[in-house]
Amino acid sequence: MSTVVTFPSSGAYVDALQDTRRCFVDPELVGCTIRTDRFGLPRPISGNFASVFTADTTAGRRLAIKCFTRDVPDQQDRFREIEAALRDVQARWKVEFRYVEAGVLVQGKPYPVLVMEWIEAKQLISWIEDRLRTGDRAALGRLADGFAQLVASLEAAGLAHGDLQHGNLLVTARGELKLIDYDGMYVPALRDRPAMELGQPNYQHPRRAASDYGPWLDRFSARVIHLSLAALAADSTLWYRLHKPGGEYLLLQKYDLEDPASSPALASLGSVGAQFRSRAEGLKDAVGKPLDAIAPLDEPAVTRADSTAKMQSTATNGGTPGSTASWLDDHLPAPSPVLLGRPPWITRVAWYASLLLAGALIAACLYVSASASDTVAAALIGGSGATAGLTIVSWWISFLRMPQARARRARRKAVRTARAQEKQVQAQLRWQIAAREESIATYQRELAILSDRRTQIDQHAAAEYARIDRWRDEELAKLVRERTGLQGWKSAELARRTSSVESRHMADELARHRIDAAQVYGIGRAVVAELEAVGIRTAADFTGIRVDRGFGRSISVRVLHRDGRALKVPMVGEVRARHLDAWRVGLENRVRVRMPAQLTAAIRAQLDTEAAIRQTGITARETAIRHAADVQHKTAHGQTQSQRDALVADEQSTRSSHATAIAAIDRDCALHREGVAAAEHRLRLERRTLEAYRAVSFRNYLRALSLGRP
């Protein structure tokens, strides 16, 4: 039966890591500098069963140190096998790490740590938002390619990460993916053990269990991430429609994966294009399969910049064909040409007769004009030209009355009508596309307003939390100073009270020694009477003497009364005064030597009791301050949560309204695209039909009249 180890809390690690020269056992970590918070304490990034600290070693390396706060079964064996399996893997996504069994001392007891290479990179969601702000969709396509290669590299090595999600995918400044957090990784040496964790629910198979543990473990989550990245590379508006700011997912959430058939998010991804529709259907099928039956992610590279632009143009500019197969038009047989036919002989005779008549008239006019005046000649020549023109016009009218010519005119009119209809439906489609773009722009403006509201709510909440924390910290700092000064107060109070008690004891003892009963040199009954006259009867009644020397041999002696008065006592000169003072000082010394020690002990015990009471009061006030701060935190959190709930409701309403509007516009666009395709198809057919009347022309009619064949 394995023994359950109790690990330190995150706070215990914070206390221990304040002195890295003593707490760390690993040579590389001894003396390292831990990144701190605003209070100067080591700053942890707390997770499910560990806290991670950032450290700068004395050699200039930056490391991430994972300190475990919860017992994980066979943790040491797992990390040993994972480290051994990754040692031979040559991949750019790999992050170096090592498991140190006795890495840190907490309260004198060693605990393991995981030392990881620090990566200067951004988490996947932050990186995506940066690319979307700059409009760099090609980078999203390249990242999707890189992710597919990363997954293929893992599976080729017989490994599985076990928790593929945005938090464990970092993107460097060069656009390279780094995979971190190998705690739940599968390696062949662990095949007979259960999984240590089940991964982030927004990326995992809904029915994943601890028994699901093998090289196929990442196939479902890889499809979720790959589909999201690929779709964003094709249509960046999906991010604003499907991703909630601060959400722990990309485009799909747990409920989308649990019920994919009714997921609007999956439907939106499938509507981007045929390729994505196929991928979305593949993800739906994968939900109904066991994890080990899901096929690997073997799809080719995701959309490039040119293909994404083409797909976007198709989605927005009506490039999808309608129900009519336009490509078939070029393969249809050409319609049979319409010919004029051979004119009847009577018509040809009339044609020849009209030509002869016109020629005779023209010749006569020319003959007469040769001998006539210029005016007459010009009139005759004009008349001959008019005659020829009338002849041509009459036969032109005859041509227009032919059935083939009338049919040709009808076909031309049909072509003009089809062209006008095509332009009309094209204009309607362009209007719908413009309406769609305007709807998206309005939606993005509304999202920006909601984002500003969220920012304001978060800023107000952060400011309120900071105010509460600042008040709590200031009040606690006062208590810390008060608690720190408690020992100084005890020392000062002990000295003060001891001095007071000793002074009273000294006064009581000195009061027992009367001057008239003492044998003080030079102090007789007369002097005693003088002293009693000014209120000095015992050694306690005066505190000393003062001798003032004036000019010459003048001397003034004063006896200092205990109330502070300087008394001039008759018959008490300098000699008697000094003997009297020496007698009092001798008494003081004897009393001080015999001062009872239990007086100080009693005072100390009393002070300890008072200090304990004060300490209890400080602790009670500290508890009250923390409780008041917690109450204020909960109140502020409740208000913030209420505002966020209202914001979420507004966001959902906005997203729902936008989705409904876009769906309606897309339906209208689809109908108009079909209308455009139908109009184009009709125009092509009308033009092909008109081509059959190419031989129906006035020139060919005149040729047929002249030669007898079309």
XYZ file of C-alpha atoms in Angstrom:
710
model
C 0.000 0.000 0.000
C 1.513 3.287 -1.162
C 1.996 6.079 1.326
C 0.233 9.357 0.592
C 2.682 12.249 0.840
C 1.423 15.576 2.117
C 2.952 18.391 0.057
C 3.397 22.000 1.187
C 0.893 24.648 0.200
C 1.687 27.400 -2.249
C 2.110 29.811 0.679
C 4.635 27.474 2.320
C 6.685 27.488 -0.883
C 6.485 31.291 -0.975
C 7.915 31.449 2.556
C 10.682 28.940 1.763
C 11.754 30.528 -1.544
C 12.553 33.841 0.102
C 16.018 32.428 0.851
C 17.145 30.507 -2.238
C 20.611 29.829 -0.806
C 19.129 27.634 1.907
C 15.938 26.232 0.414
C 17.321 24.810 -2.853
C 19.332 21.625 -2.956
C 19.961 21.547 -6.717
C 23.300 23.314 -7.468
C 21.921 25.267 -10.433
C 19.118 26.713 -8.328
C 21.125 27.652 -5.238
C 21.236 31.444 -4.949
C 18.885 32.042 -7.877
C 16.630 35.130 -7.969
C 12.886 34.454 -7.808
C 10.533 36.888 -9.529
C 8.473 38.694 -6.877
C 5.137 40.460 -6.578
C 4.523 44.051 -5.490
C 5.042 43.066 -1.852
C 8.476 41.632 -2.600
C 7.351 38.019 -2.085
C 7.979 35.177 -4.581
C 5.185 35.251 -7.155
C 3.587 31.839 -7.858
C 1.474 30.818 -10.839
C -0.838 28.336 -9.139
C -2.345 25.370 -10.966
C -4.277 22.232 -10.161
C -1.527 20.428 -8.279
C 1.530 22.689 -8.505
C 2.774 26.257 -8.284
C 5.266 27.567 -10.820
C 7.890 30.203 -9.983
C 10.120 32.115 -12.392
C 13.815 32.115 -11.483
C 16.989 33.706 -12.853
C 20.049 31.600 -12.053
C 23.447 32.950 -11.161
C 24.639 31.712 -14.581
C 22.139 33.983 -16.329
C 19.591 31.325 -17.328
C 15.874 31.842 -16.829
C 13.975 28.811 -15.588
C 10.463 27.844 -14.576
C 10.390 25.899 -11.296
C 7.303 23.776 -10.674
C 6.715 23.017 -6.983
C 4.090 20.345 -6.324
C 1.249 21.033 -3.889
C -0.599 17.733 -4.262
C 0.450 14.107 -4.232
C 0.438 12.420 -7.654
C 0.734 8.607 -7.680
C 4.053 7.289 -9.029
C 5.000 10.826 -9.999
C 8.725 10.207 -9.892
C 8.522 7.117 -12.113
C 6.329 8.922 -14.636
C 8.654 11.891 -14.997
C 11.666 9.602 -15.229
C 10.073 7.669 -18.104
C 8.837 10.850 -19.837
C 12.268 12.458 -19.568
C 13.908 9.327 -20.960
C 11.433 9.112 -23.872
C 11.870 12.777 -24.835
C 15.642 12.626 -24.610
C 15.904 10.968 -28.031
C 13.210 13.107 -29.698
C 14.691 15.786 -31.912
C 11.908 18.329 -32.395
C 11.705 22.124 -32.254
C 8.492 21.982 -30.233
C 10.255 20.290 -27.312
C 11.095 22.183 -24.105
C 13.939 20.869 -21.954
C 13.069 19.832 -18.399
C 14.406 17.705 -15.574
C 12.809 16.195 -12.505
C 14.757 16.756 -9.279
C 13.570 14.372 -6.572
C 14.928 16.353 -3.627
C 14.976 19.820 -5.111
C 13.667 22.205 -2.448
C 13.609 22.274 1.354
C 10.416 23.438 3.055
C 10.650 23.583 6.848
C 13.722 21.370 6.621
C 12.025 18.608 4.594
C 12.989 17.925 0.934
C 10.385 17.907 -1.832
C 10.657 17.307 -5.599
C 10.631 20.064 -8.199
C 10.408 20.147 -11.973
C 12.946 22.493 -13.555
C 11.911 23.654 -17.033
C 13.504 25.813 -19.689
C 11.899 29.252 -19.786
C 10.397 30.071 -23.210
C 9.993 33.665 -24.393
C 6.715 33.234 -26.235
C 3.015 34.061 -26.172
C 0.137 31.790 -25.375
C -1.840 30.718 -28.412
C -4.902 32.915 -27.797
C -2.842 36.083 -27.290
C -0.870 35.325 -30.435
C -4.053 34.749 -32.471
C -5.548 38.050 -31.296
C -2.330 39.864 -32.281
C -2.455 38.344 -35.785
C -6.133 39.227 -36.177
C -5.455 42.827 -35.181
C -2.807 43.097 -37.913
C -4.887 41.142 -40.436
C -2.146 38.536 -40.924
C -4.308 35.538 -41.823
C -1.433 33.932 -43.707
C 0.407 33.545 -40.390
C -2.617 31.682 -39.023
C -2.429 29.312 -41.982
C 1.281 28.721 -41.410
C 0.659 28.080 -37.728
C -2.022 25.511 -38.565
C 0.523 23.802 -40.819
C 3.050 23.855 -37.997
C 0.526 22.423 -35.574
C -0.282 19.563 -37.968
C 3.451 18.823 -38.223
C 3.799 18.960 -34.413
C 1.004 16.412 -33.954
C 2.441 14.193 -36.670
C 5.879 14.360 -35.017
C 4.401 13.323 -31.653
C 2.533 10.362 -33.086
C 5.492 9.280 -35.207
C 7.540 9.054 -32.003
C 4.803 6.969 -30.346
C 3.988 9.776 -27.890
C 0.905 11.743 -26.911
C 0.752 14.958 -24.914
C -2.590 14.243 -23.252
C -3.683 17.865 -22.812
C -3.420 19.671 -26.139
C -4.999 23.078 -25.548
C -4.236 26.776 -25.989
C -2.584 27.096 -22.562
C 0.031 24.474 -23.408
C 0.820 25.849 -26.873
C 3.216 28.797 -26.996
C 4.173 30.705 -30.141
C 7.602 32.303 -30.385
C 8.400 35.580 -32.125
C 9.424 33.536 -35.205
C 6.018 31.857 -35.327
C 7.246 28.486 -34.037
C 5.107 26.363 -31.739
C 6.400 25.204 -28.375
C 4.612 22.491 -26.414
C 4.809 22.679 -22.605
C 3.470 20.845 -19.528
C 4.386 17.197 -20.023
C 2.843 15.937 -16.752
C 0.108 13.873 -18.424
C 2.138 12.727 -21.419
C 1.886 9.180 -22.738
C 5.122 7.335 -23.496
C 5.422 3.630 -24.380
C 6.956 2.762 -20.996
C 3.713 3.907 -19.279
C 1.312 1.959 -21.500
C 0.025 -0.215 -18.631
C -0.854 2.696 -16.359
C -3.934 4.957 -16.325
C -3.838 8.568 -17.446
C -2.840 11.039 -14.739
C -5.284 13.728 -15.965
C -8.149 14.097 -18.449
C -7.182 17.400 -20.080
C -9.045 20.656 -20.711
C -12.757 19.786 -21.328
C -13.135 22.308 -24.196
C -10.649 20.285 -26.277
C -11.166 16.672 -25.219
C -13.436 13.865 -26.354
C -16.652 14.018 -24.264
C -16.273 10.377 -23.183
C -12.564 10.397 -22.407
C -11.708 8.369 -19.285
C -8.551 7.566 -17.307
C -8.341 4.237 -19.150
C -7.935 6.107 -22.449
C -4.159 6.250 -22.539
C -2.199 5.537 -25.698
C -0.374 7.106 -28.669
C -3.772 8.016 -30.178
C -4.698 10.173 -27.170
C -4.271 13.532 -28.957
C -6.193 12.785 -32.160
C -9.497 14.316 -31.098
C -8.081 17.483 -29.506
C -5.736 17.870 -32.485
C -8.740 17.931 -34.819
C -10.468 20.544 -32.651
C -7.434 22.867 -32.679
C -6.542 22.268 -36.330
C -10.085 22.944 -37.537
C -10.233 26.169 -35.492
C -6.897 27.485 -36.791
C -7.716 26.546 -40.382
C -11.142 28.181 -40.239
C -9.672 31.383 -38.764
C -7.132 31.494 -41.580
C -10.040 31.380 -44.049
C -12.512 33.653 -42.221
C -11.172 35.795 -39.383
C -14.667 37.038 -38.466
C -15.281 33.639 -36.837
C -13.178 34.767 -33.881
C -15.477 37.685 -33.107
C -18.582 35.552 -33.634
C -17.594 32.417 -31.725
C -14.861 33.342 -29.207
C -15.830 35.043 -25.962
C -13.087 37.357 -24.623
C -11.330 35.600 -21.783
C -12.800 32.233 -22.775
C -10.699 29.112 -22.192
C -11.211 27.831 -25.746
C -10.646 28.805 -29.383
C -13.893 28.464 -31.367
C -15.479 25.293 -29.952
C -16.575 24.653 -26.369
C -17.421 21.568 -24.375
C -21.139 21.645 -25.218
C -20.289 21.927 -28.941
C -18.359 18.671 -28.661
C -21.003 16.936 -26.547
C -23.818 17.651 -29.017
C -22.150 18.502 -32.362
C -25.329 17.945 -34.395
C -27.010 20.989 -32.817
C -23.878 23.111 -32.416
C -24.165 26.505 -34.182
C -20.402 26.948 -33.862
C -19.659 23.754 -35.822
C -22.254 24.786 -38.401
C -20.499 28.146 -38.783
C -17.145 26.411 -39.290
C -18.668 24.106 -41.888
C -20.191 27.038 -43.773
C -16.762 28.518 -44.568
C -16.289 26.151 -47.495
C -16.517 22.584 -48.718
C -13.142 21.681 -47.190
C -14.231 22.860 -43.758
C -17.645 21.286 -44.090
C -15.858 17.962 -44.576
C -13.640 18.576 -41.547
C -16.599 19.570 -39.374
C -18.413 16.397 -40.404
C -15.268 14.421 -39.586
C -15.197 15.946 -36.098
C -18.882 15.066 -35.594
C -18.135 11.474 -36.589
C -15.171 11.376 -34.195
C -17.443 12.250 -31.249
C -19.299 8.989 -31.766
C -16.153 6.851 -31.915
C -13.785 5.587 -29.208
C -10.570 7.568 -29.017
C -8.434 4.738 -30.354
C -10.704 4.428 -33.427
C -10.265 8.061 -34.518
C -8.038 8.482 -37.563
C -4.849 10.565 -37.220
C -4.761 14.156 -38.334
C -3.318 13.489 -41.797
C -4.934 16.333 -43.704
C -2.605 18.401 -45.897
C -1.436 21.861 -45.064
C -4.062 24.423 -44.302
C -5.038 27.309 -46.483
C -2.279 29.568 -47.714
C -2.644 33.301 -48.074
C -3.735 33.113 -51.709
C -6.193 30.256 -51.167
C -7.673 31.931 -48.102
C -8.203 35.094 -50.097
C -9.844 33.082 -52.851
C -12.089 31.282 -50.364
C -13.001 34.548 -48.704
C -13.831 36.044 -52.091
C -15.976 33.027 -52.871
C -17.806 33.372 -49.553
C -18.490 37.066 -49.976
C -18.600 37.833 -53.702
C -20.931 35.184 -55.018
C -18.362 32.855 -56.549
C -20.290 29.690 -55.733
C -22.214 28.322 -58.674
C -25.958 28.070 -58.652
C -28.027 25.048 -59.298
C -27.285 25.284 -63.050
C -24.089 23.592 -64.139
C -22.440 26.491 -65.971
C -19.442 24.417 -66.982
C -21.767 22.254 -69.056
C -22.649 25.133 -71.339
C -19.294 24.968 -73.120
C -19.791 21.260 -73.814
C -23.271 21.471 -75.273
C -23.498 20.958 -79.078
C -23.769 24.196 -81.015
C -27.251 24.950 -82.351
C -27.761 24.349 -86.022
C -27.110 27.500 -88.082
C -30.098 29.280 -89.562
C -29.680 29.900 -93.321
C -31.549 32.276 -95.579
C -32.322 29.610 -98.156
C -32.434 29.953 -101.961
C -34.632 32.912 -103.079
C -37.572 32.080 -105.400
C -36.930 32.667 -109.091
C -39.608 35.341 -109.264
C -37.787 37.285 -106.496
C -34.510 36.950 -108.294
C -36.116 38.165 -111.554
C -37.470 41.165 -109.705
C -33.989 41.790 -108.236
C -32.371 41.662 -111.662
C -35.123 43.853 -113.158
C -34.649 46.432 -110.405
C -30.932 46.419 -111.023
C -31.426 46.873 -114.812
C -33.953 49.636 -114.271
C -31.746 51.400 -111.782
C -28.741 51.009 -114.091
C -30.641 52.380 -117.080
C -31.853 55.355 -115.126
C -28.377 56.081 -113.863
C -26.887 55.761 -117.394
C -29.536 58.068 -118.841
C -28.920 60.633 -116.168
C -25.225 60.484 -116.781
C -25.685 60.811 -120.551
C -27.974 63.790 -120.266
C -25.803 65.456 -117.593
C -22.824 65.361 -119.921
C -24.432 67.868 -122.308
C -26.477 69.836 -119.777
C -25.507 72.738 -117.604
C -23.772 72.163 -114.266
C -26.949 72.738 -112.264
C -28.942 70.305 -114.321
C -26.103 67.792 -114.291
C -25.886 67.945 -110.515
C -29.631 67.425 -110.228
C -29.544 64.452 -112.577
C -26.617 62.864 -110.681
C -28.442 63.393 -107.384
C -31.549 61.841 -108.833
C -29.604 58.782 -110.007
C -28.151 58.381 -106.503
C -31.596 58.652 -104.942
C -32.861 56.033 -107.358
C -30.084 53.636 -106.324
C -30.750 54.336 -102.659
C -34.468 53.721 -103.012
C -33.717 50.448 -104.703
C -31.463 49.338 -101.812
C -33.998 50.486 -99.194
C -36.792 48.602 -100.847
C -34.822 45.394 -100.809
C -33.719 46.089 -97.173
C -37.372 46.281 -96.220
C -37.941 43.068 -98.118
C -35.090 41.475 -96.109
C -36.519 42.623 -92.767
C -39.858 40.998 -93.615
C -38.227 37.608 -93.939
C -39.028 35.117 -91.099
C -35.301 34.498 -90.451
C -34.653 38.239 -90.045
C -37.638 38.618 -87.714
C -36.382 35.638 -85.644
C -32.870 37.177 -85.537
C -34.304 40.447 -84.200
C -36.237 38.493 -81.561
C -33.051 36.694 -80.480
C -31.164 39.999 -80.186
C -33.959 41.387 -78.031
C -33.821 38.258 -75.859
C -30.053 38.708 -75.412
C -30.553 42.345 -74.367
C -33.266 41.298 -71.912
C -31.063 38.517 -70.456
C -28.144 40.957 -70.087
C -30.366 43.478 -68.269
C -31.666 40.762 -65.935
C -28.126 39.592 -65.215
C -27.046 43.130 -64.335
C -30.092 43.513 -62.107
C -29.471 40.336 -60.085
C -25.743 41.150 -59.927
C -26.642 44.530 -58.453
C -28.972 42.866 -55.957
C -26.218 40.408 -54.984
C -23.719 43.238 -54.549
C -26.260 45.039 -52.369
C -26.692 41.903 -50.232
C -22.917 41.486 -49.921
C -22.590 45.147 -48.918
C -25.398 44.620 -46.386
C -23.526 41.581 -45.031
C -20.300 43.560 -44.705
C -22.174 46.420 -43.035
C -23.836 43.932 -40.665
C -20.429 42.475 -39.792
C -18.981 45.965 -39.299
C -21.912 46.912 -37.061
C -21.497 43.659 -35.154
C -17.798 44.298 -34.651
C -18.561 47.830 -33.439
C -21.083 46.400 -30.994
C -18.530 43.818 -29.867
C -15.995 46.610 -29.419
C -18.507 48.514 -27.267
C -19.163 45.350 -25.245
C -15.429 44.773 -24.966
C -15.015 48.339 -23.690
C -17.773 47.640 -21.157
C -15.989 44.474 -20.100
C -12.728 46.386 -19.792
C -14.429 49.055 -17.705
C -16.050 46.416 -15.495
C -12.712 44.633 -15.075
C -10.861 47.889 -14.431
C -13.455 49.001 -11.897
C -13.344 45.579 -10.249
C -9.544 45.617 -10.235
C -9.535 49.123 -8.759
C -12.065 48.099 -6.109
C -10.120 44.944 -5.272
C -6.913 46.969 -5.151
C -8.570 49.526 -2.829
C -9.779 46.750 -0.537
C -6.391 45.035 -0.607
C -4.625 48.346 0.014
C -6.844 49.099 3.019
C -6.391 45.558 4.350
C -2.620 45.652 3.822
C -2.313 49.064 5.475
C -4.334 47.950 8.490
C -2.405 44.675 8.706
C 0.857 46.601 8.411
C -0.204 48.693 11.402
C -0.869 45.490 13.346
C 2.500 44.105 12.251
C 4.181 47.260 13.539
C 2.146 47.044 16.717
C 3.022 43.369 17.141
C 6.676 44.128 16.406
C 6.669 46.995 18.950
C 5.043 44.822 21.607
C 8.395 43.461 22.809
C 9.836 46.964 22.994
C 6.799 48.076 24.958
C 7.304 45.179 27.385
C 10.947 46.121 27.933
C 10.193 49.815 28.402
C 7.187 49.114 30.607
C 9.180 46.616 32.669
C 11.867 49.226 33.240
C 9.310 51.904 34.070
C 7.258 49.802 36.447
C 10.324 48.279 38.076
C 11.713 51.740 38.623
C 8.395 52.906 40.096
C 8.122 49.913 42.439
C 11.735 50.231 43.490
C 11.253 53.950 44.097
C 8.252 53.278 46.351
C 10.133 50.517 48.175
C 13.116 52.825 48.593
C 10.893 55.621 49.927
C 9.199 53.250 52.368
C 12.508 51.939 53.662
C 14.030 55.394 53.962
C 10.921 56.643 55.782
C 11.611 54.082 58.530
C 14.924 55.802 59.363
C 14.329 58.935 61.389
C 17.031 61.554 61.716
C 16.527 61.970 65.458
C 17.168 58.255 65.948
C 20.234 58.172 63.742
C 23.702 58.988 64.886
C 24.730 61.430 62.222
C 27.909 63.346 62.858
C 27.174 66.953 63.864
C 23.392 66.489 63.921
C 22.211 67.074 67.443
C 18.809 67.755 68.942
C 18.887 71.425 67.986
C 19.683 70.649 64.355
C 17.050 67.906 64.330
C 14.520 70.448 65.568
C 15.494 72.871 62.792
C 15.134 70.095 60.207
C 11.743 69.029 61.580
C 10.650 72.651 61.398
C 11.058 72.596 57.606
C 9.445 69.124 57.278
C 12.541 66.899 57.154
C 12.199 64.075 59.741
C 13.336 60.929 57.904
C 15.793 59.962 55.189
C 12.882 59.864 52.749
C 12.020 63.539 53.272
C 14.990 64.903 51.313
C 16.844 63.820 48.169
C 20.168 65.537 48.566
C 21.916 68.823 49.160
C 23.121 71.724 47.073
C 26.168 73.802 47.877
C 26.487 77.138 46.106
C 29.729 79.088 46.368
C 29.552 82.842 45.899
C 32.213 85.520 45.682
C 34.971 85.242 48.120
C 34.312 82.728 50.868
C 30.529 83.019 50.697
C 28.861 79.560 50.763
C 25.118 78.839 50.550
C 23.905 75.343 51.545
C 20.472 74.089 50.644
C 18.730 70.819 51.590
C 16.632 69.455 48.687
C 13.178 68.482 49.885
C 11.455 65.490 48.242
C 8.856 67.851 46.721
C 11.609 69.662 44.869
C 12.103 72.667 47.150
C 15.602 73.804 48.049
C 15.444 74.669 51.775
C 17.907 76.749 53.776
C 17.976 75.191 57.248
C 19.510 77.189 60.131
C 22.456 75.481 61.799
C 23.001 73.223 58.756
C 26.207 74.241 57.110
C 28.314 72.504 54.496
C 29.862 69.921 56.830
C 26.620 68.913 58.541
C 24.819 68.896 55.186
C 27.397 66.550 53.651
C 27.251 64.185 56.636
C 23.476 64.189 56.457
C 23.548 63.442 52.718
C 26.176 60.698 53.179
C 23.949 59.070 55.794
C 21.026 59.077 53.316
C 23.159 57.711 50.425
C 24.451 54.914 52.665
C 20.892 53.967 53.556
C 19.931 53.955 49.850
C 22.836 51.664 48.980
C 21.941 49.192 51.723
C 18.263 49.182 50.652
C 19.223 48.743 46.974
C 21.422 45.760 47.814
C 18.601 44.120 49.735
C 15.941 44.994 47.092
C 13.678 41.866 46.767
C 13.949 40.191 43.300
C 10.394 38.904 43.388
C 9.170 42.433 42.760
C 10.621 42.402 39.196
C 9.359 38.829 38.614
C 5.842 39.840 39.615
C 5.964 42.852 37.304
C 7.235 40.659 34.452
C 4.423 38.175 34.989
C 1.922 41.014 35.017
C 3.413 42.436 31.827
C 3.315 38.998 30.167
C -0.370 38.791 30.962
C -1.008 42.275 29.591
C 1.093 41.504 26.483
C -0.871 38.296 25.905
C -4.086 40.283 26.171
C -2.752 42.825 23.702
C -1.569 40.012 21.403
C -5.034 38.471 21.548
C -6.529 41.833 20.747
C -4.183 42.274 17.790
C -5.051 38.811 16.528
C -8.748 39.530 16.950
C -8.403 42.809 15.077
C -6.388 41.041 12.358
C -9.148 38.455 12.004
C -11.750 41.216 11.914
C -9.799 43.127 9.257
C -9.383 40.033 7.093
C -13.051 39.171 7.543
C -14.080 42.720 6.642
C -11.831 42.580 3.563
C -13.343 39.216 2.588
C -16.856 40.627 3.001
C -15.934 43.628 0.860
C -14.330 41.295 -1.690
C -17.469 39.177 -1.846
C -19.656 42.266 -2.184
C -17.450 43.668 -4.931
C -17.309 40.262 -6.602
C -21.096 39.975 -6.460
C -21.538 43.407 -8.004
C -18.921 42.658 -10.659
C -20.448 39.273 -11.388
C -23.870 40.861 -11.737
C -22.459 43.364 -14.216
C -20.635 40.592 -16.069
C -23.784 38.462 -16.195
C -25.671 41.388 -17.688
C -22.817 41.890 -20.144
C -22.840 38.195 -21.064
C -26.590 38.395 -21.649
C -26.051 41.419 -23.893
C -23.234 39.621 -25.704
C -25.375 36.535 -26.228
C -28.240 38.696 -27.469
C -25.879 40.559 -29.801
C -24.307 37.339 -31.087
C -27.703 35.718 -31.533
C -29.117 38.739 -33.359
C -26.036 38.943 -35.552
C -26.107 35.215 -36.291
C -29.793 35.450 -37.226
C -29.207 38.492 -39.424
C -26.147 36.965 -41.105
C -27.997 33.697 -41.665
C -30.874 35.583 -43.317
C -28.453 37.611 -45.440
C -26.524 34.466 -46.377
C -29.768 32.797 -47.437
C -30.631 35.819 -49.550
C -27.087 35.856 -50.954
C -27.401 32.187 -51.837
C -30.688 32.843 -53.614
C -29.200 35.808 -55.458
C -26.118 33.774 -56.403
C -28.415 31.155 -57.827
C -30.276 33.944 -59.628
C -26.997 35.317 -60.987
C -25.944 31.879 -62.128
C -29.314 31.321 -63.773
C -29.187 34.738 -65.464
C -25.651 34.079 -66.694
C -26.727 30.685 -67.936
C -29.698 32.181 -69.771
C -27.513 34.913 -71.279
C -25.041 32.315 -72.514
C -27.836 30.258 -74.043
C -29.378 33.318 -75.713
C -26.007 34.293 -77.139
C -25.438 30.766 -78.410
C -28.873 30.834 -80.011
C -28.116 34.228 -81.580
C -24.894 32.776 -82.998
C -27.050 30.472 -85.106
C -28.384 33.542 -86.979
C -24.944 34.797 -87.968
C -25.645 33.922 -91.638
C -28.892 35.936 -91.578
C -27.558 39.266 -92.843
C -28.487 41.764 -95.571
C -25.181 41.174 -97.319
C -25.832 37.436 -97.539
C -29.394 38.237 -98.722
C -28.064 40.379 -101.546
C -25.547 37.678 -102.365
C -28.313 35.065 -102.502
C -30.365 37.344 -104.789
C -27.414 37.852 -107.052
C -25.908 34.340 -107.126
C -28.960 32.236 -106.381
C -27.413 30.576 -103.287
C -27.032 31.678 -99.636
